[in-house]
Amino acid sequence: MAKKEKEEKNEQVQNLKEEKVEEVLENAEAAPEKSELDLANERADDFENKYLRAVAEMQNIQRRSNEERQNLQKYRSQDLAKAILPSLDNLERALAVEGLTDDVKKGLEMVQESLIHALKEEGIEEIPAEVGGDFDHNFHMAIQTMPADDDHAADSIAQIFQKGYKLHERVLRPAMVVVYN
Amino acid sequence: MAKKEKEEKNEQVQNLKEEKVEEVLENAEAAPEKSELDLANERADDFENKYLRAVAEMQNIQRRSNEERQNLQKYRSQDLAKAILPSLDNLERALAVEGLTDDVKKGLEMVQESLIHALKEEGIEEIPAEVGGDFDHNFHMAIQTMPADDDHAADSIAQIFQKGYKLHERVLRPAMVVVYN
């Protein structure tokens, strides 16, 4: 190899080394490694966000589930109670029959009382409604009207056809009434 | 500055530069940046795991909540049904009274039927029990025993005192029976 060639070669090597150093110095504060770090940090931030959102969602699910459970508990007897109301109506009609012996009457009243007691235990009560009292469209249903006069104010109850019942504040069935208007 | 000093200084600078380059080259594949990257990757892995665990937990919570809701739905009528059973007993006793007029009997039977129907709608049914049938401790309660003989096998039912009821497969109250033994 000529001396000149060797010198050129050395120069090339030197240049390459210098380039390498420059590259390394550059890379040390920018591209590949930094970029990998950026990506890793982005991934970390991404999963941190996902994790925090999942925790928040979990708390929401638990809160909703608790509310739902409380609601289910509160109104759990609704369907059975509704289905039992006709039995109470039948009992009242049976008790209204004339000429009942005391034994039968006592028996019917026992059944009626135990039913009303069972319903009350679960939060079911008769809706207040009285002749002469105020008509309340939230709790009463007007199945007929009568003309109001001096003795009978408009929007007062003239007659009660069928008792209404509510479960807590929820109406199971409104009281059926005749109302003055 | 003496020429020698200057040369020394240059050498120092050169050394420093070389050190720097070595340091940078080293760091490029190890310490600070790499370590920072490691930390970032660890953080990312950590939050990924936390996130995946949170998602799994969320699914568990939802599954449990669904099961709980289904259970609450299935047995929601349990308490009201239990409380209504004495009314059914009273009705049966009332119907057993002698000398009832047809009207009263019909009225009582209507109440009884509508109650049984309402209970059935919610999954409540009478527990099968018959005189001569097998005693089943899962559904019957022996309140008295009678000696078994050639005509009456041991563990067979001698008499039914009070009907039992179940809600789906759950016993609300066992049938009270007299059993041969």
PDB file of N, CA, C and O in Angstrom, chain B residues 41-73:
ATOM      1  N   ASN B  41     -39.855   2.333  31.458  1.00  0.00           N
ATOM      2  CA  ASN B  41     -40.446   1.043  31.076  1.00  0.00           C
ATOM      3  C   ASN B  41     -41.056   0.336  32.276  1.00  0.00           C
ATOM      4  O   ASN B  41     -42.130  -0.260  32.177  1.00  0.00           O
ATOM      5  N   GLU B  42     -40.358   0.436  33.396  1.00  0.00           N
ATOM      6  CA  GLU B  42     -40.900  -0.163  34.622  1.00  0.00           C
ATOM      7  C   GLU B  42     -42.231   0.480  34.984  1.00  0.00           C
ATOM      8  O   GLU B  42     -43.188  -0.187  35.357  1.00  0.00           O
ATOM      9  N   ARG B  43     -42.248   1.805  34.885  1.00  0.00           N
ATOM     10  CA  ARG B  43     -43.466   2.551  35.218  1.00  0.00           C
ATOM     11  C   ARG B  43     -44.595   2.112  34.271  1.00  0.00           C
ATOM     12  O   ARG B  43     -45.730   1.879  34.702  1.00  0.00           O
ATOM     13  N   ALA B  44     -44.244   2.004  32.978  1.00  0.00           N
ATOM     14  CA  ALA B  44     -45.244   1.587  31.993  1.00  0.00           C
ATOM     15  C   ALA B  44     -45.751   0.183  32.315  1.00  0.00           C
ATOM     16  O   ALA B  44     -46.961  -0.062  32.338  1.00  0.00           O
ATOM     17  N   ASP B  45     -44.825  -0.731  32.609  1.00  0.00           N
ATOM     18  CA  ASP B  45     -45.217  -2.114  32.941  1.00  0.00           C
ATOM     19  C   ASP B  45     -46.087  -2.126  34.190  1.00  0.00           C
ATOM     20  O   ASP B  45     -47.077  -2.847  34.267  1.00  0.00           O
ATOM     21  N   ASP B  46     -45.678  -1.326  35.156  1.00  0.00           N
ATOM     22  CA  ASP B  46     -46.401  -1.263  36.424  1.00  0.00           C
ATOM     23  C   ASP B  46     -47.848  -0.820  36.206  1.00  0.00           C
ATOM     24  O   ASP B  46     -48.793  -1.460  36.671  1.00  0.00           O
ATOM     25  N   PHE B  47     -48.008   0.275  35.459  1.00  0.00           N
ATOM     26  CA  PHE B  47     -49.370   0.774  35.215  1.00  0.00           C
ATOM     27  C   PHE B  47     -50.157  -0.146  34.298  1.00  0.00           C
ATOM     28  O   PHE B  47     -51.372  -0.246  34.419  1.00  0.00           O
ATOM     29  N   GLU B  48     -49.448  -0.838  33.398  1.00  0.00           N
ATOM     30  CA  GLU B  48     -50.150  -1.798  32.553  1.00  0.00           C
ATOM     31  C   GLU B  48     -50.735  -2.920  33.423  1.00  0.00           C
ATOM     32  O   GLU B  48     -51.890  -3.296  33.282  1.00  0.00           O
ATOM     33  N   ASN B  49     -49.903  -3.404  34.366  1.00  0.00           N
ATOM     34  CA  ASN B  49     -50.383  -4.452  35.268  1.00  0.00           C
ATOM     35  C   ASN B  49     -51.546  -3.961  36.116  1.00  0.00           C
ATOM     36  O   ASN B  49     -52.558  -4.640  36.268  1.00  0.00           O
ATOM     37  N   LYS B  50     -51.381  -2.760  36.683  1.00  0.00           N
ATOM     38  CA  LYS B  50     -52.452  -2.191  37.508  1.00  0.00           C
ATOM     39  C   LYS B  50     -53.734  -2.051  36.699  1.00  0.00           C
ATOM     40  O   LYS B  50     -54.830  -2.345  37.177  1.00  0.00           O
ATOM     41  N   TYR B  51     -53.571  -1.584  35.461  1.00  0.00           N
ATOM     42  CA  TYR B  51     -54.726  -1.390  34.585  1.00  0.00           C
ATOM     43  C   TYR B  51     -55.411  -2.723  34.304  1.00  0.00           C
ATOM     44  O   TYR B  51     -56.638  -2.841  34.434  1.00  0.00           O
ATOM     45  N   LEU B  52     -54.603  -3.743  33.966  1.00  0.00           N
ATOM     46  CA  LEU B  52     -55.186  -5.049  33.658  1.00  0.00           C
ATOM     47  C   LEU B  52     -55.877  -5.646  34.880  1.00  0.00           C
ATOM     48  O   LEU B  52     -56.951  -6.238  34.774  1.00  0.00           O
ATOM     49  N   ARG B  53     -55.263  -5.443  36.052  1.00  0.00           N
ATOM     50  CA  ARG B  53     -55.898  -5.939  37.280  1.00  0.00           C
ATOM     51  C   ARG B  53     -57.215  -5.213  37.543  1.00  0.00           C
ATOM     52  O   ARG B  53     -58.205  -5.805  37.953  1.00  0.00           O
ATOM     53  N   ALA B  54     -57.200  -3.887  37.306  1.00  0.00           N
ATOM     54  CA  ALA B  54     -58.415  -3.090  37.521  1.00  0.00           C
ATOM     55  C   ALA B  54     -59.531  -3.558  36.594  1.00  0.00           C
ATOM     56  O   ALA B  54     -60.689  -3.669  36.994  1.00  0.00           O
ATOM     57  N   VAL B  55     -59.163  -3.844  35.333  1.00  0.00           N
ATOM     58  CA  VAL B  55     -60.165  -4.319  34.374  1.00  0.00           C
ATOM     59  C   VAL B  55     -60.734  -5.668  34.825  1.00  0.00           C
ATOM     60  O   VAL B  55     -61.948  -5.886  34.808  1.00  0.00           O
ATOM     61  N   ALA B  56     -59.837  -6.551  35.289  1.00  0.00           N
ATOM     62  CA  ALA B  56     -60.285  -7.865  35.763  1.00  0.00           C
ATOM     63  C   ALA B  56     -61.195  -7.706  36.981  1.00  0.00           C
ATOM     64  O   ALA B  56     -62.235  -8.360  37.077  1.00  0.00           O
ATOM     65  N   GLU B  57     -60.812  -6.806  37.876  1.00  0.00           N
ATOM     66  CA  GLU B  57     -61.606  -6.588  39.081  1.00  0.00           C
ATOM     67  C   GLU B  57     -62.970  -6.016  38.720  1.00  0.00           C
ATOM     68  O   GLU B  57     -64.001  -6.384  39.284  1.00  0.00           O
ATOM     69  N   MET B  58     -62.964  -5.098  37.748  1.00  0.00           N
ATOM     70  CA  MET B  58     -64.199  -4.486  37.282  1.00  0.00           C
ATOM     71  C   MET B  58     -65.152  -5.555  36.756  1.00  0.00           C
ATOM     72  O   MET B  58     -66.339  -5.543  37.046  1.00  0.00           O
ATOM     73  N   GLN B  59     -64.590  -6.494  35.985  1.00  0.00           N
ATOM     74  CA  GLN B  59     -65.422  -7.581  35.452  1.00  0.00           C
ATOM     75  C   GLN B  59     -65.963  -8.448  36.579  1.00  0.00           C
ATOM     76  O   GLN B  59     -67.105  -8.874  36.545  1.00  0.00           O
ATOM     77  N   ASN B  60     -65.120  -8.667  37.601  1.00  0.00           N
ATOM     78  CA  ASN B  60     -65.585  -9.434  38.761  1.00  0.00           C
ATOM     79  C   ASN B  60     -66.728  -8.733  39.466  1.00  0.00           C
ATOM     80  O   ASN B  60     -67.726  -9.346  39.828  1.00  0.00           O
ATOM     81  N   ILE B  61     -66.543  -7.428  39.676  1.00  0.00           N
ATOM     82  CA  ILE B  61     -67.571  -6.644  40.361  1.00  0.00           C
ATOM     83  C   ILE B  61     -68.879  -6.713  39.586  1.00  0.00           C
ATOM     84  O   ILE B  61     -69.953  -6.905  40.160  1.00  0.00           O
ATOM     85  N   GLN B  62     -68.771  -6.585  38.263  1.00  0.00           N
ATOM     86  CA  GLN B  62     -69.977  -6.617  37.438  1.00  0.00           C
ATOM     87  C   GLN B  62     -70.656  -7.986  37.474  1.00  0.00           C
ATOM     88  O   GLN B  62     -71.869  -8.083  37.560  1.00  0.00           O
ATOM     89  N   ARG B  63     -69.833  -9.041  37.444  1.00  0.00           N
ATOM     90  CA  ARG B  63     -70.368 -10.391  37.496  1.00  0.00           C
ATOM     91  C   ARG B  63     -71.070 -10.630  38.828  1.00  0.00           C
ATOM     92  O   ARG B  63     -72.209 -11.075  38.872  1.00  0.00           O
ATOM     93  N   ARG B  64     -70.377 -10.272  39.925  1.00  0.00           N
ATOM     94  CA  ARG B  64     -70.969 -10.456  41.247  1.00  0.00           C
ATOM     95  C   ARG B  64     -72.260  -9.651  41.387  1.00  0.00           C
ATOM     96  O   ARG B  64     -73.253 -10.125  41.927  1.00  0.00           O
ATOM     97  N   SER B  65     -72.200  -8.423  40.888  1.00  0.00           N
ATOM     98  CA  SER B  65     -73.365  -7.542  40.978  1.00  0.00           C
ATOM     99  C   SER B  65     -74.551  -8.114  40.205  1.00  0.00           C
ATOM    100  O   SER B  65     -75.698  -8.031  40.648  1.00  0.00           O
ATOM    101  N   ASN B  66     -74.276  -8.720  39.043  1.00  0.00           N
ATOM    102  CA  ASN B  66     -75.348  -9.353  38.260  1.00  0.00           C
ATOM    103  C   ASN B  66     -75.928 -10.554  38.986  1.00  0.00           C
ATOM    104  O   ASN B  66     -77.147 -10.724  39.043  1.00  0.00           O
ATOM    105  N   GLU B  67     -75.046 -11.365  39.540  1.00  0.00           N
ATOM    106  CA  GLU B  67     -75.509 -12.543  40.284  1.00  0.00           C
ATOM    107  C   GLU B  67     -76.380 -12.117  41.459  1.00  0.00           C
ATOM    108  O   GLU B  67     -77.440 -12.696  41.712  1.00  0.00           O
ATOM    109  N   GLU B  68     -75.891 -11.089  42.163  1.00  0.00           N
ATOM    110  CA  GLU B  68     -76.605 -10.593  43.334  1.00  0.00           C
ATOM    111  C   GLU B  68     -77.981 -10.070  42.941  1.00  0.00           C
ATOM    112  O   GLU B  68     -78.978 -10.336  43.609  1.00  0.00           O
ATOM    113  N   ARG B  69     -78.008  -9.330  41.821  1.00  0.00           N
ATOM    114  CA  ARG B  69     -79.273  -8.782  41.350  1.00  0.00           C
ATOM    115  C   ARG B  69     -80.250  -9.894  40.978  1.00  0.00           C
ATOM    116  O   ARG B  69     -81.428  -9.854  41.330  1.00  0.00           O
ATOM    117  N   GLN B  70     -79.739 -10.895  40.269  1.00  0.00           N
ATOM    118  CA  GLN B  70     -80.595 -12.017  39.892  1.00  0.00           C
ATOM    119  C   GLN B  70     -81.148 -12.736  41.117  1.00  0.00           C
ATOM    120  O   GLN B  70     -82.303 -13.133  41.149  1.00  0.00           O
ATOM    121  N   ASN B  71     -80.283 -12.882  42.136  1.00  0.00           N
ATOM    122  CA  ASN B  71     -80.709 -13.521  43.375  1.00  0.00           C
ATOM    123  C   ASN B  71     -81.767 -12.694  44.103  1.00  0.00           C
ATOM    124  O   ASN B  71     -82.758 -13.222  44.589  1.00  0.00           O
ATOM    125  N   LEU B  72     -81.514 -11.384  44.162  1.00  0.00           N
ATOM    126  CA  LEU B  72     -82.481 -10.488  44.802  1.00  0.00           C
ATOM    127  C   LEU B  72     -83.816 -10.562  44.088  1.00  0.00           C
ATOM    128  O   LEU B  72     -84.875 -10.600  44.720  1.00  0.00           O
ATOM    129  N   GLN B  73     -83.756 -10.604  42.745  1.00  0.00           N
ATOM    130  CA  GLN B  73     -84.979 -10.691  41.946  1.00  0.00           C
ATOM    131  C   GLN B  73     -85.718 -12.005  42.220  1.00  0.00           C
ATOM    132  O   GLN B  73     -86.924 -12.014  42.416  1.00  0.00           O
TER     133      GLN B  73
END
